[in-house]
CSV table of C-alpha atoms in Angstrom, one decimal:
chain,number,residue,atom,x,y,z
A,1,MET,CA,-3.0,4.5,-14.9
A,2,LEU,CA,-6.8,3.9,-14.5
A,3,ALA,CA,-9.5,6.4,-15.0
A,4,ARG,CA,-10.3,6.4,-11.5
A,5,HIS,CA,-6.6,8.0,-10.4
A,6,GLN,CA,-7.6,11.1,-12.6
A,7,ASP,CA,-10.8,11.9,-10.4
A,8,PRO,CA,-10.7,14.2,-7.1
A,9,ILE,CA,-11.1,12.2,-4.2
A,10,VAL,CA,-12.2,13.1,-0.2
A,11,ALA,CA,-12.5,11.2,2.7
A,12,ILE,CA,-12.6,11.5,6.2
A,13,ALA,CA,-8.5,10.5,7.5
A,14,THR,CA,-9.1,10.1,11.3
A,15,ALA,CA,-10.5,6.9,12.7
A,16,PRO,CA,-14.1,6.2,13.2
A,17,GLY,CA,-15.5,7.8,16.5
A,18,ARG,CA,-15.4,10.8,18.8
A,19,GLY,CA,-11.6,12.5,19.0
A,20,ALA,CA,-10.2,15.8,20.1
A,21,VAL,CA,-9.3,16.7,16.1
A,22,GLY,CA,-11.1,15.2,12.8
A,23,ILE,CA,-9.9,15.6,9.7
A,24,VAL,CA,-10.8,15.8,5.8
A,25,ARG,CA,-8.7,15.1,3.1
A,26,VAL,CA,-9.2,16.1,-0.4
A,27,SER,CA,-6.5,15.0,-3.0
A,28,GLY,CA,-6.8,15.9,-6.7
A,29,LYS,CA,-5.2,17.8,-9.6
A,30,ALA,CA,-6.0,22.0,-9.8
A,31,ILE,CA,-8.5,21.9,-7.0
A,32,ALA,CA,-7.8,25.4,-6.3
A,33,PRO,CA,-11.3,26.7,-7.5
A,34,LEU,CA,-12.8,23.9,-4.7
A,35,VAL,CA,-10.5,25.4,-2.0
A,36,GLN,CA,-11.5,28.6,-3.1
A,37,LEU,CA,-15.3,27.7,-2.5
A,38,LEU,CA,-15.0,25.6,0.8
A,39,CYS,CA,-12.7,28.1,2.4
A,40,GLY,CA,-13.7,31.5,1.3
A,41,LYS,CA,-10.5,32.6,0.1
A,42,ALA,CA,-7.2,31.3,-1.3
A,43,LEU,CA,-5.1,29.9,1.3
A,44,LYS,CA,-1.1,30.3,1.4
A,45,PRO,CA,0.8,26.8,0.5
A,46,ARG,CA,1.4,24.8,3.3
A,47,GLU,CA,0.4,27.5,5.9
A,48,ALA,CA,-2.6,26.6,8.4
A,49,SER,CA,-5.5,29.1,8.1
A,50,TYR,CA,-7.9,29.3,11.5
A,51,LEU,CA,-11.3,30.1,9.4
A,52,PRO,CA,-14.9,29.2,9.6
A,53,PHE,CA,-16.0,25.9,7.7
A,54,LYS,CA,-19.5,26.8,6.2
A,55,ALA,CA,-22.4,25.0,4.8
A,56,ALA,CA,-24.1,26.0,1.6
A,57,ASP,CA,-26.6,28.6,3.1
A,58,GLY,CA,-23.6,30.4,5.0
A,59,GLN,CA,-24.3,28.8,8.3
A,60,ALA,CA,-21.2,27.7,9.9
A,61,ILE,CA,-20.4,24.0,10.2
A,62,ASP,CA,-17.2,24.5,12.8
A,63,GLN,CA,-14.4,26.5,12.8
A,64,GLY,CA,-11.0,24.9,12.5
A,65,LEU,CA,-7.6,24.7,10.2
A,66,ALA,CA,-7.4,24.6,6.9
A,67,LEU,CA,-3.8,23.2,4.8
A,68,TYR,CA,-3.4,23.7,1.4
A,69,PHE,CA,-0.6,21.6,-0.5
A,70,PRO,CA,-0.3,22.4,-4.0
A,71,ALA,CA,1.3,19.8,-6.3
A,72,PRO,CA,3.5,17.8,-6.0
A,73,HIS,CA,4.8,18.9,-2.6
A,74,SER,CA,1.8,16.8,-0.8
A,75,TYR,CA,1.4,13.4,0.4
A,76,THR,CA,-0.1,12.2,-2.9
A,77,GLY,CA,1.6,14.4,-5.1
A,78,GLU,CA,-1.5,16.1,-6.5
A,79,ASP,CA,-3.1,19.1,-4.8
A,80,VAL,CA,-4.2,18.3,-1.0
A,81,LEU,CA,-6.5,20.1,1.4
A,82,GLU,CA,-7.0,19.2,4.7
A,83,LEU,CA,-9.9,20.3,6.8
A,84,GLN,CA,-9.0,20.0,10.4
A,85,ALA,CA,-12.3,20.5,12.5
A,86,HIS,CA,-13.8,18.9,15.9
A,87,GLY,CA,-13.5,15.4,15.9
A,88,GLY,CA,-17.4,14.6,16.2
A,89,PRO,CA,-18.8,12.1,13.7
A,90,VAL,CA,-21.8,14.7,12.7
A,91,VAL,CA,-19.7,17.4,12.4
A,92,LEU,CA,-17.2,15.3,10.1
A,93,GLN,CA,-19.7,13.7,8.1
A,94,LEU,CA,-21.7,17.6,7.1
A,95,LEU,CA,-18.0,18.5,6.0
A,96,LEU,CA,-17.6,15.4,3.7
A,97,ALA,CA,-21.1,16.3,2.3
A,98,ARG,CA,-20.1,20.0,2.1
A,99,CYS,CA,-16.9,19.0,-0.1
A,100,LEU,CA,-18.8,16.8,-2.0
A,101,GLU,CA,-21.7,19.5,-2.7
A,102,ALA,CA,-19.4,22.5,-3.5
A,103,ALA,CA,-17.5,19.9,-6.1
A,104,GLN,CA,-21.2,19.7,-7.7
A,105,THR,CA,-21.3,23.4,-7.7
A,106,LEU,CA,-18.4,24.1,-9.5
A,107,ALA,CA,-19.3,21.5,-12.2
A,108,ALA,CA,-22.7,23.0,-12.5
A,109,ASN,CA,-21.2,26.8,-12.7
A,110,GLY,CA,-18.7,25.3,-15.3
A,111,GLN,CA,-15.9,26.8,-13.3
A,112,THR,CA,-13.8,23.6,-13.3
A,113,THR,CA,-13.5,20.8,-16.0
A,114,LEU,CA,-12.2,18.1,-13.5
A,115,PRO,CA,-14.7,15.1,-13.0
A,116,GLY,CA,-16.6,15.2,-10.2
A,117,LEU,CA,-15.5,14.6,-6.4
A,118,ARG,CA,-15.7,11.3,-5.2
A,119,LEU,CA,-15.4,9.5,-1.9
A,120,ALA,CA,-12.0,7.6,-2.0
A,121,GLU,CA,-11.4,4.1,-2.1
A,122,PRO,CA,-9.6,2.5,0.8
A,123,GLY,CA,-6.1,3.4,0.8
A,124,GLU,CA,-6.5,5.4,-2.3
A,125,PHE,CA,-4.5,8.5,-0.9
A,126,THR,CA,-1.4,6.0,-0.4
A,127,GLU,CA,-1.6,4.4,-3.6
A,128,ARG,CA,-1.5,7.5,-5.5
A,129,ALA,CA,1.3,8.5,-3.4
A,130,PHE,CA,3.0,5.3,-5.1
A,131,LEU,CA,1.4,6.3,-8.5
A,132,ASN,CA,3.1,9.7,-8.5
A,133,ASP,CA,6.3,8.4,-7.3
A,134,LYS,CA,6.5,9.6,-3.9
A,135,ILE,CA,6.7,6.1,-2.4
A,136,ASP,CA,7.3,2.8,-4.1
A,137,LEU,CA,5.4,-0.1,-2.9
A,138,ALA,CA,7.6,-1.7,0.2
A,139,GLN,CA,7.1,1.9,1.7
A,140,ALA,CA,3.5,2.2,0.9
A,141,GLU,CA,3.2,-1.4,2.9
A,142,ALA,CA,4.8,0.0,5.5
A,143,ILE,CA,2.6,2.6,6.5
A,144,ALA,CA,-0.3,0.2,6.6
A,145,ASP,CA,2.3,-2.0,9.0
A,146,LEU,CA,3.0,1.3,11.1
A,147,ILE,CA,-0.3,1.6,11.7
A,148,ASP,CA,-0.9,-2.2,12.4
A,149,ALA,CA,1.7,-2.7,14.4
A,150,SER,CA,1.1,-4.5,17.2
A,151,THR,CA,4.7,-4.2,19.1
A,152,GLU,CA,6.8,-1.8,19.7
A,153,ALA,CA,9.8,-3.7,17.7
A,154,ALA,CA,6.9,-4.1,14.9
A,155,ALA,CA,6.5,-0.3,14.9
A,156,ARG,CA,10.1,0.6,14.8
A,157,SER,CA,10.7,-1.7,12.0
A,158,ALA,CA,7.7,-0.2,10.1
A,159,SER,CA,9.5,3.3,10.5
A,160,ARG,CA,12.7,2.0,9.0
A,161,SER,CA,11.2,0.7,5.9
A,162,LEU,CA,8.9,3.5,5.6
A,163,THR,CA,12.1,5.7,5.5
A,164,GLY,CA,13.4,3.6,2.9
A,165,ALA,CA,16.0,1.2,4.3
A,166,PHE,CA,14.3,-1.9,3.0
A,167,SER,CA,13.8,-0.3,-0.7
A,168,GLN,CA,17.5,0.5,-0.4
A,169,GLU,CA,18.8,-2.6,0.2
A,170,ILE,CA,16.4,-3.6,-3.0
A,171,HIS,CA,17.7,-1.2,-5.1
A,172,ARG,CA,21.3,-2.2,-4.3
A,173,LEU,CA,20.8,-5.4,-5.1
A,174,ARG,CA,18.9,-4.5,-8.3
A,175,ASP,CA,21.9,-2.1,-9.5
A,176,ALA,CA,24.5,-5.0,-9.1
A,177,LEU,CA,22.2,-7.0,-11.1
A,178,ILE,CA,21.5,-4.6,-13.7
A,179,HIS,CA,25.6,-4.0,-14.4
A,180,LEU,CA,25.7,-8.1,-14.5
A,181,ARG,CA,23.3,-8.2,-17.1
A,182,MET,CA,24.3,-5.5,-18.8
A,183,LEU,CA,27.5,-7.1,-19.2
A,184,VAL,CA,26.2,-10.4,-20.5
A,185,GLU,CA,24.1,-8.8,-23.0
A,186,ALA,CA,26.7,-6.2,-24.5
A,187,THR,CA,28.7,-10.1,-25.1
A,188,LEU,CA,25.6,-11.0,-26.9
A,189,ASP,CA,25.3,-8.1,-29.0
A,190,PHE,CA,28.8,-7.6,-30.1
A,191,PRO,CA,30.0,-11.9,-30.6
A,192,GLU,CA,32.3,-10.6,-33.1
A,193,GLU,CA,34.6,-8.7,-30.2
A,194,GLU,CA,35.4,-12.1,-29.0
A,195,ILE,CA,36.2,-10.6,-25.6
A,196,ASP,CA,36.4,-13.3,-22.6
A,197,PHE,CA,33.6,-12.1,-20.9
A,198,LEU,CA,33.7,-14.8,-18.2
A,199,GLN,CA,37.3,-13.9,-17.0
A,200,LYS,CA,37.5,-10.2,-17.9
A,201,ALA,CA,34.2,-9.0,-16.6
A,202,ASP,CA,34.9,-11.0,-13.7
A,203,ALA,CA,31.1,-12.5,-14.0
A,204,TYR,CA,31.9,-15.3,-11.6
A,205,GLY,CA,32.8,-13.0,-8.8
A,206,GLN,CA,30.1,-10.7,-9.5
A,207,LEU,CA,27.3,-13.1,-9.3
A,208,ASP,CA,29.0,-15.0,-6.2
A,209,GLN,CA,28.6,-11.1,-4.5
A,210,LEU,CA,24.8,-11.0,-5.6
A,211,ARG,CA,24.4,-14.4,-4.1
A,212,SER,CA,25.8,-13.6,-1.1
A,213,THR,CA,24.4,-10.2,-0.4
A,214,LEU,CA,21.0,-11.8,-1.3
A,215,GLN,CA,21.5,-14.1,1.5
A,216,GLY,CA,22.0,-11.2,3.9
A,217,VAL,CA,18.8,-9.7,2.7
A,218,MET,CA,16.7,-12.7,3.0
A,219,GLN,CA,17.6,-13.5,6.2
A,220,ARG,CA,16.6,-9.9,7.4
A,221,THR,CA,13.5,-10.0,5.5
A,222,ARG,CA,12.3,-13.2,7.5
A,223,GLN,CA,13.2,-11.6,10.6
A,224,GLY,CA,11.1,-8.5,9.3
A,225,ALA,CA,8.0,-11.1,8.2
A,226,LEU,CA,8.3,-12.3,11.8
A,227,LEU,CA,7.6,-9.1,13.6
A,228,ARG,CA,5.0,-8.3,10.8
A,229,GLU,CA,2.8,-12.2,10.9
A,230,GLY,CA,4.1,-13.8,13.8
A,231,ILE,CA,3.7,-17.2,13.7
A,232,LYS,CA,0.2,-19.5,14.8
A,233,VAL,CA,1.1,-22.1,17.6
A,234,VAL,CA,-1.2,-24.8,18.6
A,235,ILE,CA,-1.4,-26.8,22.0
A,236,ALA,CA,-2.4,-30.1,21.0
A,237,GLY,CA,-2.7,-32.9,23.4
A,238,GLN,CA,-5.2,-35.2,25.4
A,239,PRO,CA,-7.6,-33.7,27.8
A,240,ASN,CA,-6.4,-32.3,31.2
A,241,ALA,CA,-2.8,-32.6,29.9
A,242,GLY,CA,-3.1,-28.7,30.7
A,243,LYS,CA,-3.5,-27.5,27.5
A,244,SER,CA,-6.0,-24.1,28.9
A,245,SER,CA,-3.8,-23.5,31.8
A,246,LEU,CA,-0.7,-23.4,29.7
A,247,LEU,CA,-2.5,-20.7,27.4
A,248,ASN,CA,-3.4,-19.0,30.6
A,249,ALA,CA,0.2,-19.0,31.9
A,250,LEU,CA,1.7,-17.7,28.5
A,251,ALA,CA,-1.0,-15.0,28.2
A,252,GLY,CA,-0.7,-14.0,31.9
A,253,ALA,CA,-4.8,-13.8,32.1
A,254,GLU,CA,-7.3,-16.6,32.8
A,255,LEU,CA,-8.8,-17.0,29.4
A,256,ALA,CA,-9.6,-20.2,29.1
A,257,ILE,CA,-11.8,-22.1,31.3
A,258,VAL,CA,-9.9,-24.8,33.5
A,259,THR,CA,-11.4,-27.8,35.4
A,260,PRO,CA,-10.4,-31.4,36.0
A,261,ILE,CA,-13.0,-32.5,34.1
A,262,ALA,CA,-12.3,-34.3,31.0
A,263,GLY,CA,-13.6,-32.2,27.9
A,264,THR,CA,-13.9,-28.7,29.2
A,265,THR,CA,-12.7,-27.1,26.3
A,266,ARG,CA,-15.1,-27.6,23.7
A,267,ASP,CA,-14.0,-25.0,21.2
A,268,LYS,CA,-10.3,-23.1,20.2
A,269,VAL,CA,-9.5,-20.2,22.5
A,270,ALA,CA,-6.5,-18.2,20.9
A,271,GLN,CA,-4.7,-15.4,22.2
A,272,THR,CA,-1.9,-13.3,21.0
A,273,ILE,CA,1.2,-12.4,22.6
A,274,GLN,CA,4.6,-10.9,22.7
A,275,ILE,CA,8.1,-12.7,23.2
A,276,GLU,CA,10.9,-10.1,22.6
A,277,GLY,CA,8.5,-8.0,20.1
A,278,VAL,CA,7.5,-11.0,18.3
A,279,PRO,CA,3.9,-11.8,18.0
A,280,LEU,CA,2.8,-15.4,18.6
A,281,HIS,CA,-0.9,-16.4,17.8
A,282,VAL,CA,-1.4,-19.1,20.3
A,283,ILE,CA,-4.1,-21.4,20.1
A,284,ASP,CA,-5.9,-24.1,23.0
A,285,THR,CA,-7.9,-26.5,21.6
A,286,ALA,CA,-9.9,-29.3,22.7
A,287,GLY,CA,-8.5,-32.6,24.2
A,288,LEU,CA,-7.6,-34.9,21.3
A,289,ARG,CA,-9.6,-38.0,22.2
A,290,GLU,CA,-12.3,-40.6,20.7
A,291,SER,CA,-15.8,-39.3,22.4
A,292,ASP,CA,-19.3,-40.0,22.0
A,293,ASP,CA,-20.5,-36.6,23.2
A,294,GLU,CA,-21.8,-34.8,19.3
A,295,VAL,CA,-20.6,-31.0,20.8
A,296,GLU,CA,-16.9,-32.3,22.0
A,297,ARG,CA,-16.5,-34.6,18.7
A,298,ILE,CA,-17.1,-31.2,16.9
A,299,GLY,CA,-14.5,-29.3,19.0
A,300,ILE,CA,-12.4,-32.3,18.1
A,301,ALA,CA,-12.6,-31.7,14.7
A,302,ARG,CA,-12.0,-28.1,14.7
A,303,ALA,CA,-8.4,-28.8,16.7
A,304,TRP,CA,-7.5,-30.8,14.2
A,305,GLU,CA,-8.4,-28.0,11.3
A,306,GLU,CA,-6.2,-25.6,13.5
A,307,ILE,CA,-3.5,-28.4,13.7
A,308,ALA,CA,-3.3,-28.6,10.2
A,309,SER,CA,-3.0,-25.1,9.6
A,310,ALA,CA,-0.3,-24.2,12.2
A,311,ASP,CA,3.2,-22.9,11.9
A,312,ALA,CA,4.2,-24.7,14.7
A,313,VAL,CA,2.6,-27.1,17.3
A,314,LEU,CA,3.1,-27.9,21.1
A,315,PHE,CA,2.6,-31.3,22.0
A,316,LEU,CA,1.7,-31.3,25.5
A,317,HIS,CA,2.2,-34.3,27.8
A,318,ASP,CA,1.0,-34.9,31.2
A,319,LEU,CA,3.9,-35.9,33.2
A,320,THR,CA,1.7,-37.7,36.1
A,321,ARG,CA,-0.2,-40.1,33.2
A,322,MET,CA,3.2,-40.9,31.5
A,323,GLN,CA,3.2,-44.4,33.4
A,324,GLU,CA,-0.2,-45.5,32.3
A,325,ASP,CA,-0.2,-47.7,29.2
A,326,ASP,CA,-3.7,-46.3,28.1
A,327,TYR,CA,-2.2,-43.0,28.4
A,328,ARG,CA,1.1,-43.6,26.4
A,329,ALA,CA,-0.9,-45.6,23.7
A,330,ALA,CA,-3.1,-42.5,23.5
A,331,ASP,CA,0.1,-40.4,23.0
A,332,ALA,CA,1.5,-42.3,20.3
A,333,GLN,CA,-1.5,-42.3,18.2
A,334,ILE,CA,-1.9,-38.5,18.4
A,335,ALA,CA,2.1,-38.3,17.6
A,336,THR,CA,1.5,-40.8,14.4
A,337,THR,CA,-1.8,-38.7,13.2
A,338,LEU,CA,0.4,-35.5,13.9
A,339,ARG,CA,3.1,-36.8,11.7
A,340,GLY,CA,0.6,-38.2,8.9
A,341,GLN,CA,-1.1,-34.2,8.6
A,342,LEU,CA,1.5,-32.0,9.1
A,343,PRO,CA,4.4,-31.0,6.6
A,344,SER,CA,7.6,-31.8,7.6
A,345,SER,CA,8.5,-28.2,8.1
A,346,VAL,CA,5.9,-27.3,11.1
A,347,PRO,CA,7.9,-28.4,14.0
A,348,VAL,CA,6.1,-30.2,16.7
A,349,MET,CA,7.5,-29.2,19.8
A,350,GLN,CA,7.2,-32.0,22.7
A,351,VAL,CA,6.4,-30.7,26.4
A,352,TRP,CA,6.0,-32.3,29.3
A,353,ASN,CA,3.3,-30.4,32.0
A,354,LYS,CA,2.5,-31.1,35.7
A,355,ALA,CA,6.0,-31.3,36.9
A,356,ASP,CA,4.9,-29.6,40.3
A,357,ALA,CA,2.9,-32.9,40.9
A,358,PHE,CA,6.3,-34.1,42.4
A,359,SER,CA,7.1,-34.5,45.7
A,360,ALA,CA,10.5,-33.4,45.4
A,361,THR,CA,12.0,-31.2,47.8
A,362,SER,CA,14.1,-29.1,45.4
A,363,ALA,CA,13.2,-27.7,41.8
A,364,ARG,CA,16.8,-29.4,40.7
A,365,GLN,CA,15.2,-32.5,42.2
A,366,MET,CA,11.8,-32.2,40.7
A,367,SER,CA,13.4,-31.9,37.2
A,368,ALA,CA,15.6,-34.8,37.8
A,369,GLU,CA,12.7,-36.7,38.4
A,370,ALA,CA,10.7,-35.6,35.9
A,371,SER,CA,13.5,-36.4,33.5
A,372,LYS,CA,13.7,-39.6,34.5
A,373,ILE,CA,10.2,-40.6,33.6
A,374,VAL,CA,10.3,-38.9,30.3
A,375,ALA,CA,13.5,-40.5,29.2
A,376,ILE,CA,11.7,-43.7,29.9
A,377,HIS,CA,8.0,-43.0,28.5
A,378,ALA,CA,9.0,-40.4,25.7
A,379,PRO,CA,7.8,-41.0,22.4
A,380,ALA,CA,10.2,-42.7,20.2
A,381,ASP,CA,10.7,-39.9,17.9
A,382,THR,CA,11.9,-37.4,21.1
A,383,ALA,CA,14.7,-39.8,21.6
A,384,GLY,CA,18.0,-37.8,22.5
A,385,ASP,CA,16.0,-34.2,22.4
A,386,GLU,CA,16.4,-32.4,25.5
A,387,PRO,CA,13.2,-32.6,27.3
A,388,LEU,CA,11.0,-29.1,27.9
A,389,ILE,CA,9.3,-30.1,31.4
A,390,LEU,CA,7.5,-27.5,32.9
A,391,SER,CA,4.7,-26.5,35.4
A,392,ALA,CA,1.8,-24.0,34.0
A,393,LYS,CA,0.6,-24.3,37.3
A,394,THR,CA,3.7,-22.5,39.0
A,395,GLY,CA,5.1,-21.2,35.7
A,396,ASP,CA,8.3,-23.2,36.2
A,397,GLY,CA,10.2,-23.7,32.9
A,398,LEU,CA,8.2,-21.3,31.0
A,399,ASN,CA,11.2,-18.6,30.2
A,400,ALA,CA,12.6,-21.8,28.6
A,401,LEU,CA,9.2,-22.8,26.4
A,402,ARG,CA,9.3,-18.7,25.6
A,403,ARG,CA,12.8,-18.9,24.2
A,404,GLN,CA,12.4,-22.5,22.5
A,405,LEU,CA,9.3,-21.0,20.7
A,406,LEU,CA,11.5,-18.2,19.4
A,407,ALA,CA,14.0,-20.3,17.9
A,408,MET,CA,11.2,-22.7,16.3
A,409,ALA,CA,10.1,-19.7,14.9
A,410,GLY,CA,13.5,-18.8,13.4
A,411,TRP,CA,14.0,-15.5,15.2
A,412,GLN,CA,17.5,-14.1,16.4
A,413,ALA,CA,17.8,-10.9,18.2
A,414,ALA,CA,16.8,-8.3,16.3
A,415,ALA,CA,19.1,-5.7,15.2
A,416,GLU,CA,19.0,-2.4,15.2
A,417,GLY,CA,18.4,-2.2,11.4
A,418,THR,CA,15.6,-4.6,11.0
A,419,TYR,CA,12.7,-3.7,9.0
A,420,ILE,CA,9.4,-4.7,8.7
A,421,ALA,CA,8.8,-7.2,5.8
A,422,ARG,CA,5.7,-9.2,4.1
A,423,ALA,CA,5.1,-12.8,3.1
A,424,ARG,CA,5.0,-11.9,-0.6
A,425,HIS,CA,8.6,-10.0,0.1
A,426,VAL,CA,9.8,-13.3,1.1
A,427,GLN,CA,8.6,-15.4,-1.8
A,428,ALA,CA,9.6,-12.6,-3.9
A,429,LEU,CA,13.5,-13.2,-2.6
A,430,GLN,CA,12.9,-16.8,-3.2
A,431,GLN,CA,12.4,-16.6,-6.5
A,432,VAL,CA,14.9,-14.3,-6.9
A,433,GLN,CA,17.5,-16.8,-5.2
A,434,GLU,CA,16.0,-19.8,-7.7
A,435,HIS,CA,17.1,-17.1,-10.9
A,436,LEU,CA,20.5,-16.3,-9.3
A,437,ASP,CA,21.2,-20.3,-8.8
A,438,SER,CA,20.2,-21.3,-12.1
A,439,ALA,CA,22.3,-18.3,-13.4
A,440,HIS,CA,25.2,-20.1,-11.4
A,441,GLU,CA,24.6,-23.4,-13.0
A,442,GLN,CA,24.3,-21.8,-16.1
A,443,LEU,CA,27.6,-19.9,-15.8
A,444,HIS,CA,29.6,-23.3,-14.4
A,445,VAL,CA,29.1,-25.5,-17.4
A,446,ASP,CA,31.6,-25.6,-20.4
A,447,SER,CA,29.8,-24.1,-22.4
A,448,PRO,CA,27.9,-21.6,-20.9
A,449,ALA,CA,24.6,-20.5,-23.0
A,450,LEU,CA,24.3,-16.5,-22.4
A,451,ASP,CA,21.1,-16.0,-24.0
A,452,LEU,CA,19.8,-18.2,-21.1
A,453,LEU,CA,22.1,-17.0,-18.6
A,454,ALA,CA,20.9,-13.3,-19.8
A,455,GLU,CA,17.1,-14.7,-19.3
A,456,GLU,CA,17.9,-15.8,-15.4
A,457,LEU,CA,18.9,-12.8,-14.5
A,458,ARG,CA,16.2,-10.7,-16.6
A,459,LEU,CA,14.1,-12.7,-14.5
A,460,ALA,CA,15.0,-12.3,-11.0
A,461,GLN,CA,15.4,-8.5,-11.7
A,462,GLN,CA,11.7,-8.7,-12.4
A,463,SER,CA,11.2,-10.3,-9.0
A,464,LEU,CA,13.5,-7.7,-7.5
A,465,ASN,CA,11.2,-5.1,-9.2
A,466,ALA,CA,8.2,-6.4,-8.1
A,467,ILE,CA,8.7,-5.7,-4.2
A,468,THR,CA,9.4,-2.1,-4.8
A,469,GLY,CA,7.2,-1.6,-7.5
A,470,GLU,CA,8.9,-1.0,-10.7
A,471,PHE,CA,6.9,-4.3,-12.0
A,472,THR,CA,3.5,-4.8,-10.5
A,473,SER,CA,0.1,-6.1,-12.2
A,474,ASP,CA,-2.9,-4.1,-11.1
A,475,ASP,CA,-4.4,-6.9,-9.5
A,476,LEU,CA,-1.7,-6.9,-6.7
A,477,LEU,CA,-2.3,-3.4,-6.2
A,478,GLY,CA,-5.9,-4.1,-5.5
A,479,VAL,CA,-5.1,-6.2,-3.1
A,480,ILE,CA,-2.6,-4.2,-1.4
A,481,PHE,CA,-4.3,-0.9,-1.0
A,482,SER,CA,-7.9,-2.5,-0.4
A,483,SER,CA,-6.6,-3.6,3.2
A,484,PHE,CA,-5.9,0.2,3.9
A,485,CYS,CA,-8.3,2.3,6.1
A,486,ILE,CA,-10.3,4.7,4.4
A,487,GLY,CA,-8.7,8.1,4.4
A,488,LYS,CA,-5.4,6.7,4.1
């Protein structure tokens, strides 16, 4: 534990701005003298006391509730004092200053040997809860995810992670892994026993069961990461294909300017939408073409930058121009550039817009007519794909697009047991899978090298431990907790 973790800390624990109630929180070891000085009396543990909060000169700053939680029965595992006052910014700043001043007074009078009270850093209260074994690292991250949740599904999943659902799955995997490691390493330590370890200990069965269980955990973790992170979807295509209209239709609001003039969109327009609780960060970009306009060229360059960093691309085609040779040639050039710039793992969805422009008397006839045009003039690399034909103007086909976006993201209908997860959790589990795959290969050679098998199992356990924090570098902790708000 670093030296700074020994300092008592204080911060305003409620959001900036005015509110009905504001909270100033203090945490540290043996802060009872500070509680006595601030409140004018000793407080009963975990019992709210209504009293005046006084300045050093005895004048009342405010009246409110004071709660004292002696260690270890507190959020941080240390002594915690919470002063609940009226939620005005000036009042809370005065209370904060009074806490710091009172600590200095105690130190000057020699009434405490504690280091000086200081302002808390972002996430430091939760960091102390982790360091004092009140929560593990996955639960600590879930607290921030619950605060930041942008959908109901994400909030519910973060709450499940906070209660330990994700951590319990990781612990079950770790316990099974430790049991297998124990058997392997015992065989290494006592070779003279001539135990036929591979058969009697059912090492094959245990490892296969581990790998099978891991697959289920990885699937749920990917779903949890989708709920938290969402995916970045970029709408690309030639000018006037209807990209801005499609963004507006998906968002249900007039976010982007729509005109018949080519090159109207000069810069990206972004909006986060929700589909079945999954956040999709949709970005409308400038039409892709050659241009002599300096501003438009900058917009097009930015469009390619967004495409390069996308999780998925919607390549939008204009059905009304699909029979024009120049238009098809330009689409083909864009498709070639997309294939060259995007990794093979990034999907490109082909979408044909402006189905409403056809004169068919029924939606079915209109779709059939549009499908014929697609079948004849679609890019070669989409042959055989089910054409996604829609009208951003009328909304026809948008539900099909939403379903395909979810499928493209890898989303499956969320079960009640889904928990929130982060990209680092997915990466750690992928490392576990790699080590277990290597262990499986070692186990299935004619003369298994048990020392190498034991090492792969050890590395797999180390990757699991990084998720819950049993094995975590201080650098990683700094990154994680620095994203928290101050006071949490």
